[in-house]
Coordinates of C-alpha atoms and ligand atoms in Angstrom, one line a residue:
M1 CA -104.5 70.3 -22.7
K2 CA -102.9 73.1 -20.7
Y3 CA -105.6 75.4 -19.2
S4 CA -105.1 78.9 -17.7
K5 CA -106.0 79.7 -14.1
V6 CA -108.8 81.8 -12.9
D7 CA -106.7 84.6 -11.5
D8 CA -107.7 88.0 -10.1
R9 CA -107.9 89.6 -13.5
I10 CA -110.3 86.9 -14.7
V11 CA -112.4 87.1 -11.6
A12 CA -112.7 90.9 -12.1
E13 CA -113.8 90.3 -15.7
L14 CA -116.4 87.7 -14.6
Q15 CA -117.7 90.1 -12.0
E16 CA -118.0 92.7 -14.6
I17 CA -120.2 90.3 -16.7
V18 CA -122.5 88.8 -14.0
G19 CA -122.1 91.1 -11.0
A20 CA -119.6 90.6 -8.1
K21 CA -122.3 88.8 -6.0
Y22 CA -122.6 86.1 -8.5
V23 CA -118.9 85.1 -8.8
L24 CA -118.0 82.7 -6.0
T25 CA -114.4 82.0 -5.1
D26 CA -114.6 81.2 -1.3
R27 CA -113.9 77.6 -0.6
E28 CA -117.0 77.3 1.7
K29 CA -119.3 78.8 -1.0
L30 CA -117.8 76.5 -3.6
E31 CA -118.6 73.3 -1.7
P32 CA -122.0 72.7 -3.3
Y33 CA -120.4 72.9 -6.7
S34 CA -117.6 70.5 -5.9
H35 CA -119.6 67.2 -6.4
D36 CA -122.8 65.8 -7.8
A37 CA -124.8 62.9 -6.4
V38 CA -121.9 60.4 -6.7
T39 CA -120.5 59.9 -3.2
G40 CA -116.9 59.4 -2.1
D41 CA -114.1 61.8 -1.5
K42 CA -112.3 60.8 -4.7
H43 CA -115.2 62.3 -6.7
V44 CA -115.0 65.7 -5.0
C45 CA -113.2 68.5 -6.8
Y46 CA -113.5 72.2 -6.2
P47 CA -113.7 74.6 -9.1
E48 CA -111.6 77.7 -9.1
A49 CA -114.8 79.8 -9.4
A50 CA -118.5 79.3 -9.6
V51 CA -120.3 81.8 -11.8
L52 CA -124.1 82.3 -11.7
P53 CA -125.3 84.2 -14.9
A54 CA -128.9 85.3 -15.2
T55 CA -129.2 85.7 -19.0
T56 CA -128.1 84.1 -22.3
A57 CA -126.0 87.2 -23.0
E58 CA -124.2 86.7 -19.7
V59 CA -123.6 83.0 -20.4
A60 CA -122.3 83.9 -23.8
A61 CA -119.9 86.5 -22.4
V62 CA -118.6 84.1 -19.7
V63 CA -118.0 81.5 -22.4
R64 CA -116.3 83.9 -24.8
L65 CA -114.0 85.0 -22.0
A66 CA -113.2 81.4 -21.1
N67 CA -112.6 80.5 -24.7
R68 CA -110.3 83.4 -25.2
E69 CA -108.3 82.6 -22.1
V70 CA -108.5 78.8 -22.5
I71 CA -110.3 78.1 -19.1
P72 CA -112.6 75.1 -18.6
V73 CA -116.3 75.8 -18.3
V74 CA -118.5 73.2 -16.6
P75 CA -122.2 73.8 -17.1
R76 CA -124.2 72.8 -14.1
G77 CA -127.9 72.2 -13.2
A78 CA -129.0 70.9 -9.8
G79 CA -126.0 68.6 -9.4
T80 CA -128.2 65.4 -9.0
G81 CA -126.2 63.7 -11.8
Y82 CA -124.9 60.2 -11.3
A83 CA -121.9 60.5 -13.6
C84 CA -119.6 63.1 -12.0
A85 CA -120.3 65.2 -15.1
A86 CA -121.0 68.6 -13.5
V87 CA -117.7 68.6 -11.6
A88 CA -114.6 70.7 -12.6
Y89 CA -111.9 68.0 -12.5
E90 CA -109.7 70.1 -14.9
G91 CA -110.2 73.3 -12.8
G92 CA -111.8 76.4 -14.2
I93 CA -115.3 77.7 -13.9
V94 CA -118.5 76.0 -12.9
L95 CA -121.3 77.8 -14.7
S96 CA -124.4 77.3 -12.6
T97 CA -127.8 77.8 -14.3
E98 CA -129.7 78.2 -11.0
R99 CA -130.6 81.8 -11.6
M100 CA -132.0 81.1 -15.0
N101 CA -135.2 79.6 -13.6
G102 CA -138.0 81.2 -15.5
I103 CA -140.9 79.6 -17.3
L104 CA -141.0 82.0 -20.2
E105 CA -144.1 81.0 -22.1
I106 CA -146.8 78.4 -22.4
D107 CA -147.9 78.6 -26.0
D108 CA -151.3 77.0 -26.3
A109 CA -151.6 77.3 -30.0
N110 CA -148.4 75.3 -30.6
M111 CA -148.7 73.2 -27.4
V112 CA -145.2 74.0 -26.3
M113 CA -143.6 75.5 -23.2
V114 CA -140.4 77.7 -23.3
V115 CA -138.3 77.5 -20.2
E116 CA -134.9 78.6 -19.0
P117 CA -132.5 75.7 -18.1
G118 CA -132.6 76.2 -14.3
V119 CA -136.3 75.4 -13.9
R120 CA -136.9 72.3 -11.8
T121 CA -138.4 69.4 -13.7
S122 CA -141.3 69.1 -11.2
E123 CA -142.1 72.8 -11.8
V124 CA -142.3 72.2 -15.5
Q125 CA -144.6 69.3 -14.9
E126 CA -146.8 71.3 -12.5
A127 CA -147.0 74.3 -14.8
A128 CA -148.0 72.0 -17.7
A129 CA -150.6 70.3 -15.5
A130 CA -152.1 73.6 -14.3
K131 CA -153.0 74.3 -17.9
G132 CA -154.3 70.9 -18.6
Y133 CA -151.2 69.5 -20.3
L134 CA -148.7 66.7 -19.7
Y135 CA -145.0 67.3 -19.8
A136 CA -143.9 63.7 -20.2
G137 CA -140.3 63.8 -18.9
E138 CA -140.2 62.3 -15.4
P139 CA -136.9 61.3 -14.0
S140 CA -137.2 60.1 -10.4
S141 CA -135.0 63.0 -9.3
G142 CA -137.5 65.5 -10.8
D143 CA -138.2 67.3 -7.5
S144 CA -134.6 68.4 -7.6
S145 CA -133.1 68.1 -11.1
F146 CA -133.2 71.0 -13.6
I147 CA -134.6 70.8 -17.1
G148 CA -131.2 71.9 -18.5
G149 CA -129.6 68.9 -16.7
N150 CA -132.3 66.6 -18.0
V151 CA -131.6 67.8 -21.6
A152 CA -127.8 67.4 -21.2
T153 CA -128.2 63.9 -19.9
N154 CA -131.2 62.9 -22.0
A155 CA -132.8 61.9 -18.7
G156 CA -135.2 59.0 -18.8
G157 CA -137.5 57.9 -16.0
I158 CA -140.8 56.5 -15.3
K159 CA -142.8 57.5 -18.4
A160 CA -140.2 56.6 -21.0
V161 CA -141.9 53.4 -22.2
K162 CA -144.8 55.4 -23.6
Y163 CA -143.4 58.8 -24.2
G164 CA -139.6 58.4 -24.7
T165 CA -136.8 60.1 -22.9
T166 CA -136.0 63.8 -22.6
R167 CA -134.8 64.0 -26.2
H168 CA -138.4 63.1 -27.3
Q169 CA -139.8 66.1 -25.4
V170 CA -137.4 68.8 -26.7
L171 CA -138.4 70.6 -29.8
G172 CA -136.0 73.5 -29.6
L173 CA -132.8 74.3 -27.8
E174 CA -131.0 77.6 -27.5
L175 CA -127.3 76.9 -27.1
V176 CA -124.3 79.0 -26.2
T177 CA -121.6 77.3 -28.2
P178 CA -118.1 76.6 -26.8
E179 CA -116.9 79.7 -28.7
G180 CA -119.6 81.8 -27.1
E181 CA -122.0 82.2 -30.0
V182 CA -125.7 81.8 -29.5
V183 CA -127.8 79.5 -31.7
M184 CA -131.4 78.2 -31.7
L185 CA -131.5 74.6 -32.7
G186 CA -134.9 73.3 -33.8
G187 CA -137.8 75.5 -32.7
K188 CA -141.5 75.2 -32.1
L189 CA -141.5 72.5 -34.8
R190 CA -142.9 69.1 -34.7
K191 CA -140.7 67.9 -37.5
E192 CA -137.6 69.1 -39.3
T193 CA -135.2 67.8 -42.0
T194 CA -133.1 70.8 -42.5
G195 CA -129.6 69.6 -42.4
Y196 CA -127.9 67.7 -39.6
S197 CA -129.9 67.3 -36.4
L198 CA -127.6 69.3 -34.2
I199 CA -130.3 69.5 -31.6
Q200 CA -130.1 65.8 -31.1
L201 CA -126.4 66.0 -31.0
A202 CA -126.5 68.6 -28.2
I203 CA -129.1 66.6 -26.2
G204 CA -127.3 64.0 -24.1
A205 CA -123.9 65.6 -24.8
E206 CA -123.4 66.2 -21.0
G207 CA -122.6 69.9 -21.5
T208 CA -119.5 69.1 -23.7
L209 CA -120.9 70.9 -26.8
G210 CA -122.3 74.0 -25.2
V211 CA -124.6 75.5 -22.5
A212 CA -128.3 75.1 -23.0
T213 CA -129.9 78.5 -22.2
K214 CA -133.5 78.0 -23.3
V215 CA -135.5 74.9 -24.0
I216 CA -138.7 74.5 -26.0
L217 CA -140.6 71.6 -24.7
K218 CA -143.4 69.6 -26.2
L219 CA -146.7 69.5 -24.3
L220 CA -149.3 66.7 -24.6
P221 CA -152.9 66.5 -23.7
K222 CA -153.2 65.5 -20.1
P223 CA -154.5 61.9 -19.9
A224 CA -157.8 61.7 -18.0
K225 CA -157.0 58.7 -15.8
V226 CA -153.8 56.9 -14.6
M227 CA -153.7 53.7 -12.6
D228 CA -150.7 52.0 -11.0
L229 CA -150.7 48.2 -10.5
L230 CA -148.3 46.4 -8.3
A231 CA -147.7 42.8 -9.3
I232 CA -145.7 40.8 -6.8
F233 CA -143.8 37.7 -7.9
P234 CA -141.9 35.0 -6.0
S235 CA -138.7 35.4 -8.0
A236 CA -136.8 37.9 -10.1
A237 CA -137.1 35.6 -13.1
A238 CA -140.9 35.3 -12.8
A239 CA -141.3 39.0 -12.3
I240 CA -139.2 39.9 -15.3
A241 CA -140.7 37.2 -17.5
I242 CA -144.0 39.1 -17.4
V243 CA -142.6 42.2 -19.1
P244 CA -142.6 41.0 -22.7
K245 CA -146.1 39.5 -22.1
I246 CA -147.5 42.8 -21.0
M247 CA -145.8 44.6 -24.0
H248 CA -147.2 42.0 -26.4
A249 CA -150.7 42.3 -25.1
G250 CA -151.5 45.4 -27.0
I251 CA -151.1 47.7 -24.0
T252 CA -148.7 50.6 -24.1
P253 CA -148.0 51.2 -20.4
L254 CA -146.3 54.4 -19.2
C255 CA -143.8 52.3 -17.4
V256 CA -143.0 48.8 -16.3
E257 CA -140.6 49.0 -13.3
F258 CA -138.9 46.1 -11.6
M259 CA -137.6 46.0 -8.0
D260 CA -135.6 43.1 -6.6
N261 CA -136.3 41.8 -3.1
K262 CA -133.2 43.1 -1.5
G263 CA -133.9 46.5 -2.9
I264 CA -137.5 46.5 -1.6
R265 CA -136.3 45.6 1.9
C266 CA -133.7 48.3 1.7
C267 CA -136.3 50.9 0.8
E268 CA -138.7 49.6 3.5
E269 CA -136.0 50.0 6.1
F270 CA -135.1 53.5 4.8
L271 CA -138.7 54.7 4.8
G272 CA -139.7 52.9 8.0
E273 CA -142.9 51.8 6.2
K274 CA -144.1 48.2 5.7
L275 CA -144.1 47.4 2.0
P276 CA -146.3 44.5 0.7
H277 CA -144.6 41.1 0.6
S278 CA -141.3 42.6 1.5
E279 CA -140.3 39.3 3.0
D280 CA -140.5 37.3 -0.2
G281 CA -141.7 39.5 -3.1
Y282 CA -140.2 40.9 -6.3
Y283 CA -142.2 43.8 -7.7
I284 CA -143.4 44.8 -11.1
I285 CA -145.1 48.2 -11.1
V286 CA -147.1 48.9 -14.2
S287 CA -148.7 52.3 -14.8
V288 CA -151.4 52.6 -17.4
E289 CA -153.4 55.6 -18.8
G290 CA -156.8 55.8 -20.3
E291 CA -159.5 58.2 -21.2
S292 CA -162.2 56.5 -19.1
D293 CA -162.6 54.1 -16.1
E294 CA -163.6 51.4 -18.6
A295 CA -160.5 51.8 -20.7
L296 CA -158.3 51.7 -17.6
E297 CA -160.2 48.7 -16.2
N298 CA -159.8 46.7 -19.5
Q299 CA -156.0 47.2 -19.4
C300 CA -155.8 46.3 -15.7
V301 CA -157.9 43.1 -16.1
T302 CA -155.6 42.0 -19.0
I303 CA -152.4 42.7 -16.9
D304 CA -154.0 41.0 -13.8
E305 CA -154.8 37.8 -15.9
L306 CA -151.3 37.7 -17.4
C307 CA -149.7 38.1 -14.0
E308 CA -151.8 35.4 -12.4
A309 CA -151.1 33.0 -15.2
N310 CA -147.4 33.6 -14.7
G311 CA -147.5 32.8 -11.0
S312 CA -147.8 36.2 -9.3
L313 CA -148.3 36.1 -5.5
E314 CA -150.6 39.1 -5.6
V315 CA -151.7 41.9 -8.0
L316 CA -152.8 45.1 -6.2
V317 CA -154.1 48.4 -7.3
A318 CA -151.2 50.4 -5.8
D319 CA -151.5 53.5 -3.8
P320 CA -149.5 55.7 -6.1
A321 CA -148.1 58.0 -3.4
K322 CA -146.8 55.0 -1.5
I323 CA -145.5 52.9 -4.3
W324 CA -143.7 55.7 -6.1
K325 CA -142.2 57.0 -2.8
A326 CA -140.8 53.5 -2.3
R327 CA -139.5 53.2 -5.9
K328 CA -138.0 56.7 -6.0
S329 CA -136.3 56.2 -2.6
F330 CA -134.1 53.4 -4.1
G331 CA -131.0 55.6 -4.6
E332 CA -131.3 57.3 -1.2
A333 CA -132.0 54.1 0.6
N334 CA -128.8 52.5 -0.8
R335 CA -126.9 55.6 0.1
A336 CA -128.2 55.4 3.7
R337 CA -127.1 51.7 3.8
S338 CA -123.7 52.5 2.3
L339 CA -122.5 56.0 1.8
I340 CA -120.1 54.8 -0.9
F341 CA -121.8 52.8 -3.6
S342 CA -121.6 52.6 -7.4
A343 CA -124.8 53.2 -9.3
E344 CA -124.6 51.3 -12.5
D345 CA -127.0 52.3 -15.3
I346 CA -126.8 49.3 -17.6
V347 CA -128.9 49.2 -20.8
V348 CA -129.5 46.0 -22.7
P349 CA -132.0 44.9 -25.4
I350 CA -135.1 44.3 -23.3
A351 CA -134.9 40.5 -23.9
G352 CA -131.5 40.6 -22.1
I353 CA -132.9 41.9 -18.8
P354 CA -133.4 38.5 -17.0
D355 CA -129.9 37.3 -17.9
T356 CA -128.4 40.7 -16.7
V357 CA -130.2 40.6 -13.4
A358 CA -129.2 36.9 -12.9
Y359 CA -125.6 37.7 -13.8
L360 CA -125.5 40.7 -11.3
G361 CA -126.6 38.2 -8.6
E362 CA -123.6 35.9 -9.6
L363 CA -121.2 38.8 -9.6
G364 CA -122.4 40.0 -6.2
E365 CA -121.7 36.5 -4.7
K366 CA -118.3 36.2 -6.5
Y367 CA -117.0 39.5 -5.2
G368 CA -118.8 39.4 -1.8
V369 CA -120.7 42.7 -2.3
T370 CA -124.3 43.5 -2.0
I371 CA -126.0 44.5 -5.3
H372 CA -129.5 46.0 -5.3
C373 CA -131.4 46.2 -8.6
V374 CA -134.3 48.1 -10.0
A375 CA -135.0 48.3 -13.6
H376 CA -137.0 50.4 -16.1
A377 CA -137.7 46.9 -17.3
A378 CA -139.6 47.7 -20.5
D379 CA -136.8 49.9 -21.7
G380 CA -134.0 47.5 -20.9
N381 CA -132.4 49.8 -18.3
V382 CA -131.1 48.1 -15.2
H383 CA -130.0 50.2 -12.2
A384 CA -127.7 48.1 -10.1
D385 CA -126.4 49.8 -7.0
I386 CA -123.2 48.0 -5.8
L387 CA -122.7 48.8 -2.1
K388 CA -119.3 49.1 -0.4
E389 CA -120.8 48.7 3.1
E390 CA -118.1 47.6 5.6
L391 CA -115.5 46.7 2.9
P392 CA -112.3 48.5 3.5
L393 CA -111.8 51.3 0.9
A394 CA -108.7 49.7 -0.6
A395 CA -110.5 46.4 -1.1
W396 CA -113.5 48.2 -2.6
E397 CA -111.3 50.2 -5.0
D398 CA -109.6 46.9 -6.0
K399 CA -112.8 44.9 -6.5
L400 CA -115.1 47.5 -8.2
P401 CA -113.2 47.9 -11.5
K402 CA -112.8 44.1 -11.8
L403 CA -116.5 43.5 -11.2
Q404 CA -117.3 46.3 -13.7
E405 CA -115.0 44.8 -16.3
E406 CA -116.7 41.5 -16.0
L407 CA -120.2 43.1 -15.9
Y408 CA -119.7 45.2 -19.0
T409 CA -118.0 42.4 -21.0
F410 CA -121.2 40.5 -20.4
V411 CA -123.4 43.6 -21.1
Y412 CA -121.6 44.4 -24.4
G413 CA -121.9 40.7 -25.3
L414 CA -125.7 41.1 -25.1
G415 CA -125.5 44.2 -27.3
G416 CA -125.9 46.5 -24.4
K417 CA -124.1 49.7 -23.4
L418 CA -122.7 51.5 -20.4
S419 CA -125.5 53.9 -19.7
G420 CA -129.2 54.1 -20.4
E421 CA -129.8 57.5 -18.9
H422 CA -127.3 58.7 -16.4
G423 CA -124.5 59.4 -18.9
I424 CA -120.8 58.8 -18.9
G425 CA -119.4 61.9 -17.3
R426 CA -116.0 61.4 -15.6
K427 CA -117.3 58.4 -13.7
R428 CA -117.5 56.0 -16.7
L429 CA -114.7 57.5 -18.8
E430 CA -112.3 54.6 -18.6
L431 CA -115.1 52.1 -19.2
M432 CA -116.2 54.2 -22.2
E433 CA -112.7 54.2 -23.7
K434 CA -112.5 50.5 -23.1
F435 CA -115.9 49.3 -24.3
A436 CA -117.1 51.8 -26.9
D437 CA -116.6 51.1 -30.6
P438 CA -113.3 52.9 -31.5
V439 CA -114.9 54.2 -34.7
E440 CA -117.7 55.6 -32.7
L441 CA -115.2 57.3 -30.3
K442 CA -113.3 58.7 -33.2
M443 CA -116.4 60.3 -34.6
M444 CA -117.3 61.7 -31.2
R445 CA -113.8 63.2 -30.8
A446 CA -114.0 64.7 -34.3
V447 CA -117.3 66.4 -33.5
K448 CA -115.9 67.7 -30.2
K449 CA -112.8 69.1 -31.9
A450 CA -114.8 70.8 -34.6
L451 CA -117.2 72.5 -32.2
D452 CA -114.9 73.2 -29.3
P453 CA -111.4 73.7 -30.9
R454 CA -109.9 75.0 -27.6
G455 CA -111.4 72.1 -25.6
I456 CA -112.9 74.4 -22.9
M457 CA -116.5 73.0 -22.7
N458 CA -116.7 70.5 -19.8
P459 CA -113.4 68.8 -20.7
G460 CA -112.5 65.3 -19.6
K461 CA -116.1 64.1 -19.7
I462 CA -117.4 61.2 -21.8
F463 CA -113.9 60.6 -23.4
R464 CA -110.5 62.2 -23.4
M465 CA -109.1 64.1 -26.4
Ligands
FAD1 C1 -132.3 60.0 -6.4 C2 -132.0 60.2 -7.8 C3 -132.8 59.7 -8.8 C4 -132.5 59.8 -10.2 N1 -133.4 59.3 -11.1 C5 -133.1 59.5 -12.4 C6 -134.1 59.0 -13.4 O1 -135.1 58.4 -13.1 N2 -133.7 59.1 -14.7 C7 -132.6 59.8 -15.1 O2 -132.3 59.9 -16.3 N3 -131.7 60.2 -14.1 C8 -132.0 60.1 -12.8 N4 -131.1 60.6 -11.9 C9 -129.8 61.3 -12.4 C10 -130.0 62.8 -12.5 O3 -131.0 63.3 -11.7 C11 -130.2 63.2 -14.0 O4 -129.1 62.9 -14.7 C12 -130.6 64.7 -14.2 O5 -131.0 64.8 -15.5 C13 -129.5 65.6 -13.8 O6 -130.0 66.9 -13.8 P1 -129.2 68.1 -13.0 O7 -130.0 69.3 -13.2 O8 -129.1 67.7 -11.6 O9 -127.8 68.1 -13.7 P2 -126.4 68.2 -13.2 O10 -126.1 67.0 -12.3 O11 -126.1 69.5 -12.6 O12 -125.5 68.0 -14.5 C14 -125.6 66.8 -15.3 C15 -125.0 67.1 -16.6 O13 -125.7 68.0 -17.4 C16 -124.8 69.1 -17.7 N5 -125.7 70.3 -17.7 C17 -126.5 70.8 -16.7 N6 -127.1 71.9 -17.1 C18 -126.7 72.2 -18.4 C19 -127.0 73.2 -19.3 N7 -127.9 74.1 -19.0 N8 -126.4 73.2 -20.5 C20 -125.5 72.2 -20.8 N9 -125.2 71.2 -20.0 C21 -125.8 71.2 -18.8 C22 -123.7 69.1 -16.8 O14 -122.5 69.7 -17.3 C23 -123.5 67.6 -16.6 O15 -122.8 67.1 -17.6 C24 -131.3 60.5 -10.5 C25 -130.5 61.0 -9.6 C26 -130.8 60.9 -8.2 C27 -129.9 61.5 -7.2

């Protein structure tokens, strides 16, 4: 696709729409919009302009202009993505939602919250909690990520086992379409069978089907009590073997997280804080909720007994601040160890987790690279960070695709897929085109072509046209 440039005439029109102050074209000011959380020079790409609209009407006007002139528009949240999805590799405009950061309404009667896309995830959680509600979306990046980014990536996180991913929290979505029209998909509705579920199509579409400008989120009653248990095992296999046993015990935990020993040590070193059994342990962190101390205790006793019967070294009631700080530091700790690393986001049927973790160990040895693993173990989602460390760049760039090819051949053999929650973006585009079902890709391309005939909305992401 041949795109037009953002020349002086276009800049003037953009300034007319959002105000001169909110159209950035200086290279220095464009730097924050030139990358997401994926590190490495090859993933950096400066847009021609960054535009910071404040209202849906401004977003729509920017998109109409871009559609008329055939200029790429890349919607952007906080830029914490792990898929190079918010970066303008085809040039054009990065449309930042950072000024659209209002909590518009907390509707008690319908138990929903209406927010603009640039509200931080943690602010949504805090605003819900202040009114006695739970907003159940909780990606580990929640202190930084925006709700619009969460919607566009269908972010998962550490409450997904019980409450699902972001798509399960979103009831309504105002979208500016690639042609600059405004539509409300869904609404304050708990159910709907009124034609195609376009809202579910837009969620997880990584900004390729429009810009989310308003989100209606489901609120839940805030659970009275939460407890985190840390079960420590002598091997990865023993740790992961406990997951189905917990799930079969009639308990619905919030999450069951796995951390491998190398990952634990890396986090310990990064935080400068001793973590229990870091010398020999593999962690399973289980969070449970209950309405009373008794209800919590019953669940914890069951989990403790199961873990002990399965050879745990120790089961502790975890200090939530400490254990979640350690778990949430995983990405940053790996980055501190090796600025360049590849964060894989494998998803497999839950029974495939032990084999996947074991296979990652084999691949690490075969290719001579360090691989640290954590997993949202009860939703089959393995985060494997492959570290470049001291490997020369050329050797890294040679090895990584070969390792990934072997890894995803294995993963697809198990019935798994490329991404559980981070998305495809630009980063996994070649792997997507290689491993996705061709019919599935054909359907996705047909949808894209129908809704974005000029191909301006976040082009070159997920798949190529
Ligand atoms: C330390 C760390 C921990 C993380 N933990 C998790 C985790 O637990 N679970 C998880 O799922 N992810 C996690 N991530 C990945 C990332 O935080 C999520 O993908 C998050 O949802 C991205 O939000 P963002 O606002 O930063 O979006 P961005 O990175 O800015 O954008 C991501 C995608 O969303 C699109 N987009 C953004 N806003 C809009 C909008 N308003 N309308 C349309 N499209 C839009 C962009 O075009 C892009 O395709 C983690 C990342 C880091 C760095």
